PDB file of C-alpha atoms in Angstrom:
ATOM      1  CA  UNK A   8      86.189 -65.793  39.926  1.00 46.00           C
ATOM      2  CA  UNK A   9      87.346 -67.656  36.961  1.00 67.00           C
ATOM      3  CA  UNK A  10      86.204 -71.072  37.975  1.00 85.00           C
ATOM      4  CA  UNK A  11      83.242 -72.912  39.361  1.00 91.00           C
ATOM      5  CA  UNK A  12      83.600 -74.491  42.481  1.00 94.00           C
ATOM      6  CA  UNK A  13      81.713 -77.812  43.171  1.00 95.00           C
ATOM      7  CA  UNK A  14      81.616 -79.910  46.439  1.00 96.00           C
ATOM      8  CA  UNK A  15      84.226 -82.362  45.289  1.00 97.00           C
ATOM      9  CA  UNK A  16      86.159 -80.583  42.487  1.00 97.00           C
ATOM     10  CA  UNK A  17      86.542 -77.182  40.826  1.00 96.00           C
ATOM     11  CA  UNK A  18      86.136 -76.327  37.156  1.00 95.00           C
ATOM     12  CA  UNK A  19      88.295 -73.534  35.636  1.00 93.00           C
ATOM     13  CA  UNK A  20      86.750 -72.346  32.507  1.00 88.00           C
ATOM     14  CA  UNK A  21      88.698 -68.936  31.541  1.00 86.00           C
ATOM     15  CA  UNK A  22      90.284 -70.648  28.364  1.00 79.00           C
ATOM     16  CA  UNK A  23      87.067 -72.274  27.367  1.00 85.00           C
ATOM     17  CA  UNK A  24      84.714 -70.879  24.669  1.00 79.00           C
ATOM     18  CA  UNK A  25      81.723 -72.608  26.627  1.00 77.00           C
ATOM     19  CA  UNK A  26      81.688 -71.773  30.141  1.00 81.00           C
ATOM     20  CA  UNK A  27      80.074 -74.031  33.029  1.00 89.00           C
ATOM     21  CA  UNK A  28      76.249 -73.869  32.354  1.00 90.00           C
ATOM     22  CA  UNK A  29      73.236 -75.033  33.776  1.00 93.00           C
ATOM     23  CA  UNK A  30      72.851 -77.033  30.758  1.00 95.00           C
ATOM     24  CA  UNK A  31      76.101 -79.310  31.533  1.00 95.00           C
ATOM     25  CA  UNK A  32      74.984 -79.447  35.370  1.00 96.00           C
ATOM     26  CA  UNK A  33      71.643 -80.680  34.402  1.00 97.00           C
ATOM     27  CA  UNK A  34      72.932 -83.569  32.060  1.00 98.00           C
ATOM     28  CA  UNK A  35      75.747 -84.510  34.457  1.00 98.00           C
ATOM     29  CA  UNK A  36      73.482 -85.109  37.266  1.00 98.00           C
ATOM     30  CA  UNK A  37      70.750 -86.761  35.303  1.00 98.00           C
ATOM     31  CA  UNK A  38      72.348 -89.107  32.735  1.00 98.00           C
ATOM     32  CA  UNK A  39      71.612 -92.720  33.522  1.00 98.00           C
ATOM     33  CA  UNK A  40      74.820 -94.396  34.645  1.00 98.00           C
ATOM     34  CA  UNK A  41      73.238 -97.549  35.911  1.00 97.00           C
ATOM     35  CA  UNK A  42      75.613-100.645  35.707  1.00 97.00           C
ATOM     36  CA  UNK A  43      78.071 -98.770  33.410  1.00 98.00           C
ATOM     37  CA  UNK A  44      81.536 -99.363  33.420  1.00 98.00           C
ATOM     38  CA  UNK A  45      82.886 -97.282  30.491  1.00 98.00           C
ATOM     39  CA  UNK A  46      81.758 -93.857  29.460  1.00 98.00           C
ATOM     40  CA  UNK A  47      82.636 -91.586  26.459  1.00 98.00           C
ATOM     41  CA  UNK A  48      82.144 -87.847  26.758  1.00 98.00           C
ATOM     42  CA  UNK A  49      81.839 -86.051  23.309  1.00 97.00           C
ATOM     43  CA  UNK A  50      82.943 -82.650  23.363  1.00 94.00           C
ATOM     44  CA  UNK A  51      84.002 -82.371  26.860  1.00 95.00           C
ATOM     45  CA  UNK A  52      84.888 -78.674  27.014  1.00 93.00           C
ATOM     46  CA  UNK A  53      86.000 -77.976  30.508  1.00 94.00           C
ATOM     47  CA  UNK A  54      85.860 -81.450  31.458  1.00 96.00           C
ATOM     48  CA  UNK A  55      82.657 -81.000  33.570  1.00 96.00           C
ATOM     49  CA  UNK A  56      80.382 -83.760  32.392  1.00 97.00           C
ATOM     50  CA  UNK A  57      83.343 -86.316  32.779  1.00 98.00           C
ATOM     51  CA  UNK A  58      83.998 -84.899  36.344  1.00 98.00           C
ATOM     52  CA  UNK A  59      80.474 -85.226  37.275  1.00 98.00           C
ATOM     53  CA  UNK A  60      80.055 -88.486  36.195  1.00 98.00           C
ATOM     54  CA  UNK A  61      83.253 -89.846  37.795  1.00 98.00           C
ATOM     55  CA  UNK A  62      81.811 -88.169  41.058  1.00 98.00           C
ATOM     56  CA  UNK A  63      78.591 -90.123  40.662  1.00 98.00           C
ATOM     57  CA  UNK A  64      80.139 -93.446  39.655  1.00 98.00           C
ATOM     58  CA  UNK A  65      83.780 -93.753  40.749  1.00 98.00           C
ATOM     59  CA  UNK A  66      84.469 -97.039  39.140  1.00 97.00           C
ATOM     60  CA  UNK A  67      83.693 -95.792  35.749  1.00 98.00           C
ATOM     61  CA  UNK A  68      86.591 -95.735  33.213  1.00 98.00           C
ATOM     62  CA  UNK A  69      85.942 -92.374  31.375  1.00 98.00           C
ATOM     63  CA  UNK A  70      87.337 -91.243  28.133  1.00 98.00           C
ATOM     64  CA  UNK A  71      86.592 -87.525  26.861  1.00 98.00           C
ATOM     65  CA  UNK A  72      87.172 -86.036  23.404  1.00 97.00           C
ATOM     66  CA  UNK A  73      87.496 -82.340  22.748  1.00 95.00           C
ATOM     67  CA  UNK A  74      88.648 -80.709  19.453  1.00 92.00           C
ATOM     68  CA  UNK A  75      89.397 -76.987  20.740  1.00 92.00           C
ATOM     69  CA  UNK A  76      92.928 -76.909  21.793  1.00 93.00           C
ATOM     70  CA  UNK A  77      92.469 -74.377  24.424  1.00 92.00           C
ATOM     71  CA  UNK A  78      89.519 -76.495  25.958  1.00 93.00           C
ATOM     72  CA  UNK A  79      91.347 -79.530  25.892  1.00 95.00           C
ATOM     73  CA  UNK A  80      94.433 -78.077  27.795  1.00 95.00           C
ATOM     74  CA  UNK A  81      91.769 -76.733  30.352  1.00 94.00           C
ATOM     75  CA  UNK A  82      90.056 -80.098  30.611  1.00 95.00           C
ATOM     76  CA  UNK A  83      93.508 -81.605  31.397  1.00 97.00           C
ATOM     77  CA  UNK A  84      94.352 -79.042  34.015  1.00 95.00           C
ATOM     78  CA  UNK A  85      90.607 -79.623  35.510  1.00 96.00           C
ATOM     79  CA  UNK A  86      91.164 -83.390  35.591  1.00 98.00           C
ATOM     80  CA  UNK A  87      94.535 -83.281  36.885  1.00 98.00           C
ATOM     81  CA  UNK A  88      93.454 -81.086  39.797  1.00 97.00           C
ATOM     82  CA  UNK A  89      90.434 -83.349  40.703  1.00 98.00           C
ATOM     83  CA  UNK A  90      89.987 -86.474  42.829  1.00 98.00           C
ATOM     84  CA  UNK A  91      90.020 -88.327  39.659  1.00 98.00           C
ATOM     85  CA  UNK A  92      93.277 -87.755  37.544  1.00 98.00           C
ATOM     86  CA  UNK A  93      92.635 -90.973  35.584  1.00 97.00           C
ATOM     87  CA  UNK A  94      90.073 -89.448  33.509  1.00 98.00           C
ATOM     88  CA  UNK A  95      91.416 -89.910  29.999  1.00 98.00           C
ATOM     89  CA  UNK A  96      91.043 -86.769  27.501  1.00 97.00           C
ATOM     90  CA  UNK A  97      91.918 -86.999  23.782  1.00 97.00           C
ATOM     91  CA  UNK A  98      92.582 -83.895  21.511  1.00 96.00           C
ATOM     92  CA  UNK A  99      90.639 -84.761  18.397  1.00 93.00           C
ATOM     93  CA  UNK A 100      87.453 -84.904  16.445  1.00 94.00           C
ATOM     94  CA  UNK A 101      84.959 -87.540  17.314  1.00 93.00           C
ATOM     95  CA  UNK A 102      84.601 -88.331  13.564  1.00 92.00           C
ATOM     96  CA  UNK A 103      88.168 -89.724  13.826  1.00 92.00           C
ATOM     97  CA  UNK A 104      87.972 -91.260  17.171  1.00 95.00           C
ATOM     98  CA  UNK A 105      88.426 -94.951  17.539  1.00 93.00           C
ATOM     99  CA  UNK A 106      88.174 -97.152  20.528  1.00 95.00           C
ATOM    100  CA  UNK A 107      89.399-100.721  21.013  1.00 94.00           C
ATOM    101  CA  UNK A 108      86.171-101.539  22.926  1.00 97.00           C
ATOM    102  CA  UNK A 109      82.687 -99.865  22.815  1.00 98.00           C
ATOM    103  CA  UNK A 110      81.392 -97.722  25.468  1.00 98.00           C
ATOM    104  CA  UNK A 111      78.412 -98.346  27.912  1.00 98.00           C
ATOM    105  CA  UNK A 112      77.229 -94.914  28.168  1.00 98.00           C
ATOM    106  CA  UNK A 113      78.138 -91.964  25.587  1.00 98.00           C
ATOM    107  CA  UNK A 114      77.028 -88.492  26.708  1.00 98.00           C
ATOM    108  CA  UNK A 115      77.274 -85.155  25.083  1.00 97.00           C
ATOM    109  CA  UNK A 116      76.240 -81.396  25.277  1.00 95.00           C
ATOM    110  CA  UNK A 117      76.692 -80.825  21.789  1.00 90.00           C
ATOM    111  CA  UNK A 118      76.532 -77.836  19.476  1.00 80.00           C
ATOM    112  CA  UNK A 119      73.169 -77.233  18.397  1.00 74.00           C
ATOM    113  CA  UNK A 120      72.788 -73.992  16.388  1.00 52.00           C
ATOM    114  CA  UNK A 121      72.034 -75.076  12.854  1.00 54.00           C
ATOM    115  CA  UNK A 122      71.061 -71.774  10.955  1.00 48.00           C
ATOM    116  CA  UNK A 123      71.841 -69.084  13.398  1.00 46.00           C
ATOM    117  CA  UNK A 124      74.056 -65.883  12.939  1.00 47.00           C
ATOM    118  CA  UNK A 125      77.789 -66.388  14.115  1.00 42.00           C
ATOM    119  CA  UNK A 126      79.710 -64.147  16.284  1.00 52.00           C
ATOM    120  CA  UNK A 127      83.429 -63.366  15.697  1.00 56.00           C
ATOM    121  CA  UNK A 128      84.723 -65.836  18.300  1.00 45.00           C
ATOM    122  CA  UNK A 129      85.789 -69.046  16.167  1.00 48.00           C
ATOM    123  CA  UNK A 130      86.111 -71.200  19.177  1.00 45.00           C
ATOM    124  CA  UNK A 131      82.740 -70.215  20.544  1.00 44.00           C
ATOM    125  CA  UNK A 132      81.291 -70.741  17.074  1.00 45.00           C
ATOM    126  CA  UNK A 133      82.674 -74.464  17.124  1.00 45.00           C
ATOM    127  CA  UNK A 134      81.450 -74.973  20.356  1.00 41.00           C
ATOM    128  CA  UNK A 135      77.983 -73.894  19.711  1.00 43.00           C
ATOM    129  CA  UNK A 136      77.195 -74.562  15.853  1.00 41.00           C
ATOM    130  CA  UNK A 137      76.740 -77.878  14.289  1.00 46.00           C
ATOM    131  CA  UNK A 138      78.969 -77.212  11.236  1.00 58.00           C
ATOM    132  CA  UNK A 139      81.778 -79.250  12.954  1.00 67.00           C
ATOM    133  CA  UNK A 140      79.625 -81.903  14.510  1.00 83.00           C
ATOM    134  CA  UNK A 141      76.258 -82.374  12.787  1.00 92.00           C
ATOM    135  CA  UNK A 142      73.306 -84.349  14.622  1.00 94.00           C
ATOM    136  CA  UNK A 143      73.939 -86.965  11.951  1.00 94.00           C
ATOM    137  CA  UNK A 144      77.497 -87.309  12.621  1.00 94.00           C
ATOM    138  CA  UNK A 145      77.021 -87.340  16.515  1.00 96.00           C
ATOM    139  CA  UNK A 146      74.289 -90.277  15.929  1.00 97.00           C
ATOM    140  CA  UNK A 147      76.871 -92.127  13.762  1.00 96.00           C
ATOM    141  CA  UNK A 148      79.424 -91.629  16.499  1.00 96.00           C
ATOM    142  CA  UNK A 149      77.308 -93.407  18.946  1.00 98.00           C
ATOM    143  CA  UNK A 150      76.447 -96.223  16.609  1.00 97.00           C
ATOM    144  CA  UNK A 151      80.176 -96.802  15.923  1.00 97.00           C
ATOM    145  CA  UNK A 152      81.259 -96.606  19.469  1.00 98.00           C
ATOM    146  CA  UNK A 153      78.476 -98.404  21.209  1.00 98.00           C
ATOM    147  CA  UNK A 154      77.390-101.909  21.828  1.00 98.00           C
ATOM    148  CA  UNK A 155      73.635-103.415  21.750  1.00 98.00           C
ATOM    149  CA  UNK A 156      73.095-102.346  25.602  1.00 98.00           C
ATOM    150  CA  UNK A 157      74.575 -98.908  25.252  1.00 98.00           C
ATOM    151  CA  UNK A 158      72.992 -95.680  26.234  1.00 98.00           C
ATOM    152  CA  UNK A 159      73.286 -92.263  24.761  1.00 98.00           C
ATOM    153  CA  UNK A 160      72.427 -89.189  26.846  1.00 98.00           C
ATOM    154  CA  UNK A 161      72.343 -85.675  25.763  1.00 97.00           C
ATOM    155  CA  UNK A 162      70.612 -82.290  26.318  1.00 97.00           C
ATOM    156  CA  UNK A 163      69.469 -79.853  23.644  1.00 96.00           C
ATOM    157  CA  UNK A 164      67.176 -76.984  23.432  1.00 95.00           C
ATOM    158  CA  UNK A 165      63.483 -78.119  22.775  1.00 94.00           C
ATOM    159  CA  UNK A 166      63.327 -77.279  19.059  1.00 93.00           C
ATOM    160  CA  UNK A 167      66.500 -78.850  18.399  1.00 94.00           C
ATOM    161  CA  UNK A 168      65.681 -81.954  20.397  1.00 96.00           C
ATOM    162  CA  UNK A 169      62.445 -82.540  18.218  1.00 95.00           C
ATOM    163  CA  UNK A 170      64.881 -82.562  15.042  1.00 94.00           C
ATOM    164  CA  UNK A 171      67.288 -84.901  16.820  1.00 96.00           C
ATOM    165  CA  UNK A 172      64.662 -87.234  17.942  1.00 97.00           C
ATOM    166  CA  UNK A 173      63.398 -87.704  14.631  1.00 97.00           C
ATOM    167  CA  UNK A 174      66.649 -88.262  13.298  1.00 97.00           C
ATOM    168  CA  UNK A 175      67.691 -90.770  15.810  1.00 97.00           C
ATOM    169  CA  UNK A 176      64.673 -92.838  15.124  1.00 97.00           C
ATOM    170  CA  UNK A 177      65.404 -92.964  11.288  1.00 97.00           C
ATOM    171  CA  UNK A 178      68.711 -94.369  12.520  1.00 97.00           C
ATOM    172  CA  UNK A 179      67.421 -97.231  14.680  1.00 97.00           C
ATOM    173  CA  UNK A 180      67.348 -95.538  18.050  1.00 98.00           C
ATOM    174  CA  UNK A 181      64.843 -95.340  20.612  1.00 98.00           C
ATOM    175  CA  UNK A 182      64.088 -92.674  23.098  1.00 98.00           C
ATOM    176  CA  UNK A 183      63.673 -94.250  26.389  1.00 98.00           C
ATOM    177  CA  UNK A 184      63.783 -91.144  28.666  1.00 98.00           C
ATOM    178  CA  UNK A 185      62.859 -87.478  27.951  1.00 98.00           C
ATOM    179  CA  UNK A 186      62.779 -84.910  30.771  1.00 98.00           C
ATOM    180  CA  UNK A 187      61.594 -81.502  29.554  1.00 98.00           C
ATOM    181  CA  UNK A 188      63.109 -78.515  31.538  1.00 98.00           C
ATOM    182  CA  UNK A 189      61.505 -75.105  32.244  1.00 97.00           C
ATOM    183  CA  UNK A 190      63.354 -72.296  33.928  1.00 96.00           C
ATOM    184  CA  UNK A 191      60.467 -71.295  36.156  1.00 96.00           C
ATOM    185  CA  UNK A 192      56.711 -71.969  36.376  1.00 95.00           C
ATOM    186  CA  UNK A 193      54.720 -70.569  33.454  1.00 92.00           C
ATOM    187  CA  UNK A 194      57.846 -70.346  31.278  1.00 95.00           C
ATOM    188  CA  UNK A 195      57.851 -72.531  28.003  1.00 95.00           C
ATOM    189  CA  UNK A 196      59.678 -75.543  28.036  1.00 96.00           C
ATOM    190  CA  UNK A 197      63.379 -74.879  26.896  1.00 95.00           C
ATOM    191  CA  UNK A 198      65.644 -77.883  27.324  1.00 97.00           C
ATOM    192  CA  UNK A 199      65.165 -81.588  26.821  1.00 97.00           C
ATOM    193  CA  UNK A 200      67.366 -84.119  28.579  1.00 98.00           C
ATOM    194  CA  UNK A 201      67.267 -87.483  26.498  1.00 98.00           C
ATOM    195  CA  UNK A 202      68.278 -90.975  26.936  1.00 98.00           C
ATOM    196  CA  UNK A 203      68.538 -93.194  23.588  1.00 98.00           C
ATOM    197  CA  UNK A 204      69.574 -96.946  23.152  1.00 98.00           C
ATOM    198  CA  UNK A 205      68.822 -99.487  20.702  1.00 98.00           C
ATOM    199  CA  UNK A 206      66.186-101.202  23.143  1.00 98.00           C
ATOM    200  CA  UNK A 207      62.468-100.305  22.349  1.00 97.00           C
ATOM    201  CA  UNK A 208      60.867 -99.365  25.422  1.00 96.00           C
ATOM    202  CA  UNK A 209      57.932 -96.732  26.459  1.00 97.00           C
ATOM    203  CA  UNK A 210      59.438 -93.579  26.900  1.00 98.00           C
ATOM    204  CA  UNK A 211      59.906 -92.428  30.423  1.00 98.00           C
ATOM    205  CA  UNK A 212      58.406 -88.891  30.201  1.00 98.00           C
ATOM    206  CA  UNK A 213      59.118 -86.265  32.998  1.00 98.00           C
ATOM    207  CA  UNK A 214      59.316 -82.463  33.733  1.00 97.00           C
ATOM    208  CA  UNK A 215      61.620 -80.450  35.785  1.00 98.00           C
ATOM    209  CA  UNK A 216      61.408 -76.912  36.638  1.00 98.00           C
ATOM    210  CA  UNK A 217      64.712 -75.181  38.019  1.00 97.00           C
ATOM    211  CA  UNK A 218      63.468 -72.157  39.942  1.00 97.00           C
ATOM    212  CA  UNK A 219      60.395 -71.221  41.842  1.00 96.00           C
ATOM    213  CA  UNK A 220      58.703 -67.812  41.272  1.00 95.00           C
ATOM    214  CA  UNK A 221      60.786 -66.311  44.096  1.00 95.00           C
ATOM    215  CA  UNK A 222      63.991 -67.721  42.387  1.00 94.00           C
ATOM    216  CA  UNK A 223      64.714 -70.192  44.797  1.00 95.00           C
ATOM    217  CA  UNK A 224      65.692 -73.674  43.447  1.00 96.00           C
ATOM    218  CA  UNK A 225      63.023 -76.059  43.219  1.00 97.00           C
ATOM    219  CA  UNK A 226      62.758 -79.143  45.534  1.00 97.00           C
ATOM    220  CA  UNK A 227      63.113 -81.308  42.289  1.00 97.00           C
ATOM    221  CA  UNK A 228      66.374 -79.367  41.169  1.00 97.00           C
ATOM    222  CA  UNK A 229      68.050 -79.488  44.539  1.00 97.00           C
ATOM    223  CA  UNK A 230      67.296 -83.423  44.719  1.00 97.00           C
ATOM    224  CA  UNK A 231      69.025 -83.743  41.380  1.00 97.00           C
ATOM    225  CA  UNK A 232      71.926 -81.600  41.894  1.00 97.00           C
ATOM    226  CA  UNK A 233      72.642 -81.170  45.602  1.00 96.00           C
ATOM    227  CA  UNK A 234      75.603 -83.684  45.525  1.00 97.00           C
ATOM    228  CA  UNK A 235      77.381 -81.049  43.218  1.00 97.00           C
ATOM    229  CA  UNK A 236      76.585 -77.444  44.318  1.00 95.00           C
ATOM    230  CA  UNK A 237      78.480 -76.006  47.237  1.00 91.00           C
ATOM    231  CA  UNK A 238      75.520 -74.269  48.943  1.00 86.00           C
ATOM    232  CA  UNK A 239      72.859 -76.915  48.387  1.00 87.00           C
ATOM    233  CA  UNK A 240      72.322 -79.484  51.312  1.00 72.00           C
TER     234      UNK A 240
END
């Protein structure tokens, strides 16, 4: 099967370097969309995050940006075949993206490998490595495309998340929510779901375990994602 079928839409990903992943599903289900009217998805890939956020909040006006031409074309296809064909997809770098109005929420499942060895797939390298979009550039993009009440939601591996948090604080952002994710009980924390803004608050810390030791999804993960997975009730 080339695509990933959700309850309300299907995501084809055979032409995308980065396939549908648990990381993307986690972020799309977890991101804080409260009272948001506009959303920007940086590096949309398949269009997964944009589609998940539109399902959760159909009134959202969503723009998504993607640098890779094949992924851009596939995102266009996925959006056109979804219940929400009015999602806007733009083929360009976020560094050169401009908007007439700031966004209420900016969301990203960004590249995160800083110093690791690269493979021979150029598109996959672009999607996974920070050469084309550094953490500093990502933070600058949020600052340029946001207003005083905007939120920035993203997911990163735990080690990279520590680096990102430190950098974000230096740029005047506050970590408002931090959910640390582990694959199974006893495994180390592997991912960080984060919400930043310009508003100082006590960080809402939480943890999420994806699977039980018997490999069934945990109650918490089902509660978060059941609106999307076909076989979750």
